[in-house]
PDB file of C-alpha atoms and ligand atoms in Angstrom:
ATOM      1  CA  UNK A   1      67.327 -28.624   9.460  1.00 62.00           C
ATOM      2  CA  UNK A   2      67.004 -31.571   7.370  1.00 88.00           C
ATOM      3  CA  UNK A   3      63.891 -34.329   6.074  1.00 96.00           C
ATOM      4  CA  UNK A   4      66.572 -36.795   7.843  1.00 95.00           C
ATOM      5  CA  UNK A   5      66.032 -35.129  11.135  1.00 96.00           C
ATOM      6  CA  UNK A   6      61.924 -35.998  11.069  1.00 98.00           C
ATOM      7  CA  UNK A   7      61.633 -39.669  12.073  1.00 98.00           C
ATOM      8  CA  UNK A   8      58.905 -41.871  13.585  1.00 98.00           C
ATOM      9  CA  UNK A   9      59.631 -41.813  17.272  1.00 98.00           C
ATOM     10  CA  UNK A  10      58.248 -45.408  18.888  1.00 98.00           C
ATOM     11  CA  UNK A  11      56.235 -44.137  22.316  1.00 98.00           C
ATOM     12  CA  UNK A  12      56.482 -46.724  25.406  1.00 98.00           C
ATOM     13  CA  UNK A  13      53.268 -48.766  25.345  1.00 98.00           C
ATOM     14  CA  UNK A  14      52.421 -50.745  28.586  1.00 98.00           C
ATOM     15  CA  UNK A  15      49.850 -53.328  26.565  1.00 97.00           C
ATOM     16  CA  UNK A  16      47.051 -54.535  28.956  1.00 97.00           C
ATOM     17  CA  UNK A  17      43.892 -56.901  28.163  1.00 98.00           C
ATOM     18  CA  UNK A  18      41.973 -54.135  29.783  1.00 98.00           C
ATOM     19  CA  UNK A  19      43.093 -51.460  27.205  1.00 97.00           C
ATOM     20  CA  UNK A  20      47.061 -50.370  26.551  1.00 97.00           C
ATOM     21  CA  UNK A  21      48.151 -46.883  27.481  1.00 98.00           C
ATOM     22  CA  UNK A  22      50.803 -44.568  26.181  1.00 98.00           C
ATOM     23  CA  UNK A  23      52.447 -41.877  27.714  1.00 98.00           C
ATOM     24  CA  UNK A  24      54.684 -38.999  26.411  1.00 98.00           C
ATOM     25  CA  UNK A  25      57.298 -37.234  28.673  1.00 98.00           C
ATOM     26  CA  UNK A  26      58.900 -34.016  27.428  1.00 96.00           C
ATOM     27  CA  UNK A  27      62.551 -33.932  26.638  1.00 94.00           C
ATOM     28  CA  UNK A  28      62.314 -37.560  27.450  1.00 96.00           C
ATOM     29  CA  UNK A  29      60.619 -39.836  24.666  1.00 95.00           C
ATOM     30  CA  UNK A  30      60.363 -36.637  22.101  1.00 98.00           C
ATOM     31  CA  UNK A  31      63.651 -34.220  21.875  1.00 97.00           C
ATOM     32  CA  UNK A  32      61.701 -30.827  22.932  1.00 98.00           C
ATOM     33  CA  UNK A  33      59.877 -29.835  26.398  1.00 98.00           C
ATOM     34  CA  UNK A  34      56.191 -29.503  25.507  1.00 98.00           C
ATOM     35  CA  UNK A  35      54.243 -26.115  25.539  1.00 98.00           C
ATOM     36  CA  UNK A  36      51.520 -26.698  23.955  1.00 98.00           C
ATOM     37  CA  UNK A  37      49.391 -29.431  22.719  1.00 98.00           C
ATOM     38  CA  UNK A  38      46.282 -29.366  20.258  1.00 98.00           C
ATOM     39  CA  UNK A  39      43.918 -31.672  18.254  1.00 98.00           C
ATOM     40  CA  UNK A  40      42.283 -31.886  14.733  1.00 98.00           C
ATOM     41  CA  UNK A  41      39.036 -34.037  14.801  1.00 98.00           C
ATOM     42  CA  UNK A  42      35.631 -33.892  12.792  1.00 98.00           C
ATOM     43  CA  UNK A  43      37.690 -33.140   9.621  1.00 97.00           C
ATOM     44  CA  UNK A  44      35.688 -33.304   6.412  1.00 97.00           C
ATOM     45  CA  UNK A  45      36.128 -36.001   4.035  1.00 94.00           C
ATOM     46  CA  UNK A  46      38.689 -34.776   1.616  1.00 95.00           C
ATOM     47  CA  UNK A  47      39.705 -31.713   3.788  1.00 96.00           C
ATOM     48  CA  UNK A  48      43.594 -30.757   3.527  1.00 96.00           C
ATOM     49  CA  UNK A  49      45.514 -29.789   6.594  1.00 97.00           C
ATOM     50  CA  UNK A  50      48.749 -27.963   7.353  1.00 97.00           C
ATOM     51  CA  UNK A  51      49.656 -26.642   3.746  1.00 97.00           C
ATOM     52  CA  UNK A  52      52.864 -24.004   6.182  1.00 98.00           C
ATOM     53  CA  UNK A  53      56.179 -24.558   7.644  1.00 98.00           C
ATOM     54  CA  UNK A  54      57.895 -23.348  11.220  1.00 98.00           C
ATOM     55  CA  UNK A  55      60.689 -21.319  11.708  1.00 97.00           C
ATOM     56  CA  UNK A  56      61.565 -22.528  15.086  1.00 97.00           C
ATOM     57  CA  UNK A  57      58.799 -24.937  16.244  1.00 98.00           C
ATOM     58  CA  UNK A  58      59.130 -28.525  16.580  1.00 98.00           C
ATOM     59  CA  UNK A  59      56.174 -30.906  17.161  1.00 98.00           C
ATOM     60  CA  UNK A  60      55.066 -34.803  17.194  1.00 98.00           C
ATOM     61  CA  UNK A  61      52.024 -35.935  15.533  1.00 98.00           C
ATOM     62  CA  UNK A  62      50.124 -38.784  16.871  1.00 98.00           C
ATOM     63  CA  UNK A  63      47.149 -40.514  15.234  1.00 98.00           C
ATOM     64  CA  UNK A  64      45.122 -40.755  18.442  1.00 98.00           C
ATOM     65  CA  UNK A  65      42.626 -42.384  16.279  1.00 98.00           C
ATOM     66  CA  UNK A  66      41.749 -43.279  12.535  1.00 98.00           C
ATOM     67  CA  UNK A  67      44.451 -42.526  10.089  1.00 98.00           C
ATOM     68  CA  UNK A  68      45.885 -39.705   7.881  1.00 98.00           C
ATOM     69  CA  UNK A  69      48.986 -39.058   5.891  1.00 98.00           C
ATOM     70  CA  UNK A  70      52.034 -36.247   6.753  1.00 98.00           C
ATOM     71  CA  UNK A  71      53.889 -34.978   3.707  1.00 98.00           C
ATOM     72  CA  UNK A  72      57.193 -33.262   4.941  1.00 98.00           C
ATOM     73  CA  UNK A  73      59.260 -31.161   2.308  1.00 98.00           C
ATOM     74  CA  UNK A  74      62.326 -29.318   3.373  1.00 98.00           C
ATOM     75  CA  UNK A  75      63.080 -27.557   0.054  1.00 97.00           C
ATOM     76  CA  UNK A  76      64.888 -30.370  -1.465  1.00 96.00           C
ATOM     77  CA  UNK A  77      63.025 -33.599  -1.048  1.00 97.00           C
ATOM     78  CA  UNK A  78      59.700 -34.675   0.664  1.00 98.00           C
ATOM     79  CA  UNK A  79      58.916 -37.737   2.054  1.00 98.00           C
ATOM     80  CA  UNK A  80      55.625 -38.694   2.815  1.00 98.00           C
ATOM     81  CA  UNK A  81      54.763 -40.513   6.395  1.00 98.00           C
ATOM     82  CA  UNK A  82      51.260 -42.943   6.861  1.00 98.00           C
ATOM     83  CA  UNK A  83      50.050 -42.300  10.626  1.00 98.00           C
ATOM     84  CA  UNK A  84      47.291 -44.842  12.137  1.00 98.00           C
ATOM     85  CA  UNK A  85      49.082 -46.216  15.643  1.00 98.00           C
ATOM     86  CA  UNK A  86      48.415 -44.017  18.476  1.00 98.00           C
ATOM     87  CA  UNK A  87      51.921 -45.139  19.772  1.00 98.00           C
ATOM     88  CA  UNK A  88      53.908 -43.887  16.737  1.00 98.00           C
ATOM     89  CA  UNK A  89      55.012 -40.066  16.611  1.00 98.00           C
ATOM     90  CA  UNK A  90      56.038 -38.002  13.623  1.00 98.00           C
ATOM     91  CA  UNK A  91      58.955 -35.893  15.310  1.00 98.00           C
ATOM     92  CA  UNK A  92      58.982 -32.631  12.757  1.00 98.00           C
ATOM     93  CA  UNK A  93      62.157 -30.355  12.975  1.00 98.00           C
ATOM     94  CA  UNK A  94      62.134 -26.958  12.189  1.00 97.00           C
ATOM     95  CA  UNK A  95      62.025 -25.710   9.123  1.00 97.00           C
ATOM     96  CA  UNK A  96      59.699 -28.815   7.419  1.00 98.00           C
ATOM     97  CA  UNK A  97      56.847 -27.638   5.109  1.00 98.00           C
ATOM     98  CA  UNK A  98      54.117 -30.239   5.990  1.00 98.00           C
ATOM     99  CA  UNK A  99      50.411 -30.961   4.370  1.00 98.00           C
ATOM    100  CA  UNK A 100      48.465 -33.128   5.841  1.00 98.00           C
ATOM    101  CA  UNK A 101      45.997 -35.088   3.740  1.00 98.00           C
ATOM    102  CA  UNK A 102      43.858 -38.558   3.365  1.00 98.00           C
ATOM    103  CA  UNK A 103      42.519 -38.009   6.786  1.00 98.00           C
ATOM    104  CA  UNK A 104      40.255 -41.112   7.854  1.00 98.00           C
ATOM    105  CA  UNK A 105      36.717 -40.475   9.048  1.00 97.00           C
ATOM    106  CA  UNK A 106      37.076 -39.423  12.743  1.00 97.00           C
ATOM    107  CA  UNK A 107      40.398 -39.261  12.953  1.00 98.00           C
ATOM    108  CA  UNK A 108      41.895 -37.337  15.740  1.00 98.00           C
ATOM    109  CA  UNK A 109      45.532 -35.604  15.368  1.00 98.00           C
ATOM    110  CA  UNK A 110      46.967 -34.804  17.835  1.00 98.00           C
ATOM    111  CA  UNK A 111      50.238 -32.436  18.673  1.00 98.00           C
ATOM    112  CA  UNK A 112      52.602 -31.705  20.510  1.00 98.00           C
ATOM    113  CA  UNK A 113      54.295 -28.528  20.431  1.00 98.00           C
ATOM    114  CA  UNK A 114      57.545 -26.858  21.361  1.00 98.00           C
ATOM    115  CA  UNK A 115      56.736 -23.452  21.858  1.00 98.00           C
ATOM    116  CA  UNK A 116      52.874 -21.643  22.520  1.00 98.00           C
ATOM    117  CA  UNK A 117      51.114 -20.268  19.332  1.00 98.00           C
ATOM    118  CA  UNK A 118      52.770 -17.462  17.513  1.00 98.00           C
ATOM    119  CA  UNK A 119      51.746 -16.305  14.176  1.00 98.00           C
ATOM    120  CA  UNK A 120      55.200 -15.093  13.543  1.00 98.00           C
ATOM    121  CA  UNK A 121      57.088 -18.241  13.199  1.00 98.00           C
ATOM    122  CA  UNK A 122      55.117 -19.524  10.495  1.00 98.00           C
ATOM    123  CA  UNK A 123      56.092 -19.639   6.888  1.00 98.00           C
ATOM    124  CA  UNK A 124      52.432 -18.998   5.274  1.00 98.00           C
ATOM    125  CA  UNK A 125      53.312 -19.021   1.830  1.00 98.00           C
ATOM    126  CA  UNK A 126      55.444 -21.963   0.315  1.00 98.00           C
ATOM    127  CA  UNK A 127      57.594 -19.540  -2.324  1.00 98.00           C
ATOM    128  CA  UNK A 128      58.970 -17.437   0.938  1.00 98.00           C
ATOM    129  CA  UNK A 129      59.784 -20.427   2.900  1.00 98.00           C
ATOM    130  CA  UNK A 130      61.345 -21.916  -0.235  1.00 98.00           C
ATOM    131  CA  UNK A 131      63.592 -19.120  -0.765  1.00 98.00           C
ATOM    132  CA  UNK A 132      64.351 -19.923   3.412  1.00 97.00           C
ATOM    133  CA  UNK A 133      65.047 -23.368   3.314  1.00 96.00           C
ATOM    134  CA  UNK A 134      67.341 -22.933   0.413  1.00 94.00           C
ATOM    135  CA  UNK A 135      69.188 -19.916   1.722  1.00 94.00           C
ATOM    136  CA  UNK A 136      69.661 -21.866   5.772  1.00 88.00           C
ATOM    137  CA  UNK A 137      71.965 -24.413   3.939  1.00 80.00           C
TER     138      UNK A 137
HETATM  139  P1  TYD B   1      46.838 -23.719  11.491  1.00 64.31           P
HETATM  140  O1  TYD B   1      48.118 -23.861  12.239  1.00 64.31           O
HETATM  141  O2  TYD B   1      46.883 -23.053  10.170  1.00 64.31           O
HETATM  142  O3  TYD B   1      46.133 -25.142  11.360  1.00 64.31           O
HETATM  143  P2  TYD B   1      46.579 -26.473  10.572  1.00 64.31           P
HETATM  144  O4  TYD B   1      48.034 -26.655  10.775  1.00 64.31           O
HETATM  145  O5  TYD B   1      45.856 -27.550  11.250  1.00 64.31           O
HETATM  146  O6  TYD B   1      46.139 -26.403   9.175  1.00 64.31           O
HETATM  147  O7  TYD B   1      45.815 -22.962  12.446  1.00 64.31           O
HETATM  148  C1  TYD B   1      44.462 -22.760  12.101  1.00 64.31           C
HETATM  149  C2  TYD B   1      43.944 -21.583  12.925  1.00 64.31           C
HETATM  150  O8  TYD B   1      44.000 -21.872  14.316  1.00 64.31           O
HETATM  151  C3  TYD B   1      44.749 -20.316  12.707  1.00 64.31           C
HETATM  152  O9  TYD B   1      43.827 -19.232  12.678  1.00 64.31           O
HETATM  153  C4  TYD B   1      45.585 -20.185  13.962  1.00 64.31           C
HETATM  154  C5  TYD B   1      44.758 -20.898  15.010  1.00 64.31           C
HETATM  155  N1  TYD B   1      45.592 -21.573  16.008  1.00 64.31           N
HETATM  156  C6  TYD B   1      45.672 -21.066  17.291  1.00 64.31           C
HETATM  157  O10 TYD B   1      45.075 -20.023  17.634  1.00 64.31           O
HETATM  158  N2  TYD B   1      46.441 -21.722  18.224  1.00 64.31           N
HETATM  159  C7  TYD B   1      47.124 -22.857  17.908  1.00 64.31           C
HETATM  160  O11 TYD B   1      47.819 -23.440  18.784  1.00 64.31           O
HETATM  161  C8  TYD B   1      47.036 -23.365  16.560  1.00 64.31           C
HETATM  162  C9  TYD B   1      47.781 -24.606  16.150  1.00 64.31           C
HETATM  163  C10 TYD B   1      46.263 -22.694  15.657  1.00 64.31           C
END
């Protein structure tokens, strides 16, 4: 799996004066069937997040709220993605090591996930997956 597989995936908006609303279907808007979701909030001021990389797992990032940035490397380049509309998604393929940094005050993550939580299909250390992402081409 590639960088040029992550994009920013535009989620349907239905704008109303009394508030707009966005909705995510599975397999629909995003390429994976969700199995998981969960949320970063109260992160410290100056407080990295992610700093691993998946074997398998694919997710989408939203910026529910507030604003951070997503640096994606997969072993040959990195690109680095600003997130601050809660209707944008970072789609992440497998494979992507990701940091997440600048994080707003407040600012909620949240994401979705392809597959429940297992320990196993991260890469924890950025030498091994490296050596992975190198050897899977
Ligand atoms: P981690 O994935 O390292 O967080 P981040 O990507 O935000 O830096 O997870 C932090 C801790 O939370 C780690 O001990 C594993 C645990 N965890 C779960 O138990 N379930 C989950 O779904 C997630 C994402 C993490």
């Amino acid at each position: 799996m590639a960088l040029a597989d992550c994009r920013i995936i535009e989620l349907p908006k239905i704008n109303d004066p009394r508030g707009n609303l966005t909705f995510i279907e599975g397999s629909h808007h995003i390429p994976f069937d969700i199995k998981r979701v969960y949320y970063l909030y109260d992160v410290p001021c100056g407080a990295e997040r992610g700093a691993h990389g998946h074997r398998r797992l694919q997710q989408l990032i939203v910026a529910m709220s507030g604003s951070f940035d997503v640096i994606l490397d997969d072993g040959f380049e990195t690109r680095t993605f600003h997130m601050n509309r809660s209707y944008y998604g970072l789609y992440i393929s497998p494979m992507i090591w990701r940091n997440i940094a600048n994080v707003s005050s407040g600012a909620v993550l949240m994401v979705l996930a392809s597959e429940i939580y297992d320990e196993s299909d991260y890469f924890r250390d950025y030498q091994q997956f490296l050596k992975a992402a190198r050897n899977s081409r």
